[in-house]
Tab-separated table of C-alpha atoms in Angstrom:
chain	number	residue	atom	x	y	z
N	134	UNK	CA	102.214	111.299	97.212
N	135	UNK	CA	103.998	110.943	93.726
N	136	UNK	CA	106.265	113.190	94.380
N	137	UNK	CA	107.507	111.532	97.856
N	138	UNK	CA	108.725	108.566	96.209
N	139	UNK	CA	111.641	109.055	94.845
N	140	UNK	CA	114.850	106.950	95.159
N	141	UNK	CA	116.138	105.518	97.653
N	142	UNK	CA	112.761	106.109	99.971
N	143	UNK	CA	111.247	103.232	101.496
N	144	UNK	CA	107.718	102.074	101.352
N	145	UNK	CA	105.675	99.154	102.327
N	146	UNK	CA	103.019	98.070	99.838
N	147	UNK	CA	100.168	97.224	101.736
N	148	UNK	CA	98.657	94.574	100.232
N	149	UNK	CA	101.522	92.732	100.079
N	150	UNK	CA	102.778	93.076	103.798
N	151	UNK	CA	104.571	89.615	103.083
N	152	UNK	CA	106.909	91.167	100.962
N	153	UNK	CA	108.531	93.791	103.304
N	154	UNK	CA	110.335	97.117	103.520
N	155	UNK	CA	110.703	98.036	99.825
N	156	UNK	CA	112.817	101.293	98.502
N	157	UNK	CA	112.449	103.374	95.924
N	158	UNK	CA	114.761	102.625	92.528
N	159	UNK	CA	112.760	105.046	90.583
N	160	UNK	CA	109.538	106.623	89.853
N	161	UNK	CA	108.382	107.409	86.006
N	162	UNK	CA	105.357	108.121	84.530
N	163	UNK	CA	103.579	107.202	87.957
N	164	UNK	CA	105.056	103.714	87.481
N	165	UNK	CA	107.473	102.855	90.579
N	166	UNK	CA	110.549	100.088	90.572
N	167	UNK	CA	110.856	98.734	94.290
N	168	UNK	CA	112.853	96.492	95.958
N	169	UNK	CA	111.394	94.416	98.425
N	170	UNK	CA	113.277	92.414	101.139
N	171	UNK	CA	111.194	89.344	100.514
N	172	UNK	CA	110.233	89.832	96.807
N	173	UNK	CA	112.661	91.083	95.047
N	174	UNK	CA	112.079	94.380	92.177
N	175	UNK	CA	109.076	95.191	91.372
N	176	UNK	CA	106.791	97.765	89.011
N	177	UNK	CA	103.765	99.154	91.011
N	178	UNK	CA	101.722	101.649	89.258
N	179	UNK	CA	100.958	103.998	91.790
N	180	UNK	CA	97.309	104.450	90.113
N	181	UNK	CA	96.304	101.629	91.452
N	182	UNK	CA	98.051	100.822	94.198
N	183	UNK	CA	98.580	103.820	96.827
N	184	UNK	CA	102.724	102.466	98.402
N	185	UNK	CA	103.123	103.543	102.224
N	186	UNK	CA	105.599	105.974	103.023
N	187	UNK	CA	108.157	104.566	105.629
N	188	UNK	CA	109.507	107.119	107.722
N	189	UNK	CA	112.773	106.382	109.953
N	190	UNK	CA	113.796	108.865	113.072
């Protein structure tokens, strides 16, 4: 999945659904900057937290 989110994707972070459709500003050492519509940048660390993959048509 680590390898899917790179910049520029977008993700929703599900525990957070509040925050909205996030994308990708980089991915490093399995930490990943996002920014969300409602909440701004960021830092998940994808051990911890598994990000949904948006995918647009």
């Amino acid at each position: 999945m680590s390898a899917l989110l790179e910049p520029g994707a977008l993700v929703r972070h599900p525990g957070q659904p509040d925050w909205g459709l996030g994308q990708v500003q980089s991915n490093i050492g399995g930490k990943v900057t996002v920014n969300f519509e409602h909440a701004g940048k960021r830092v998940i660390d994808i051990s911890r937290v598994e990000l949904d993959l948006v995918i647009e048509p």
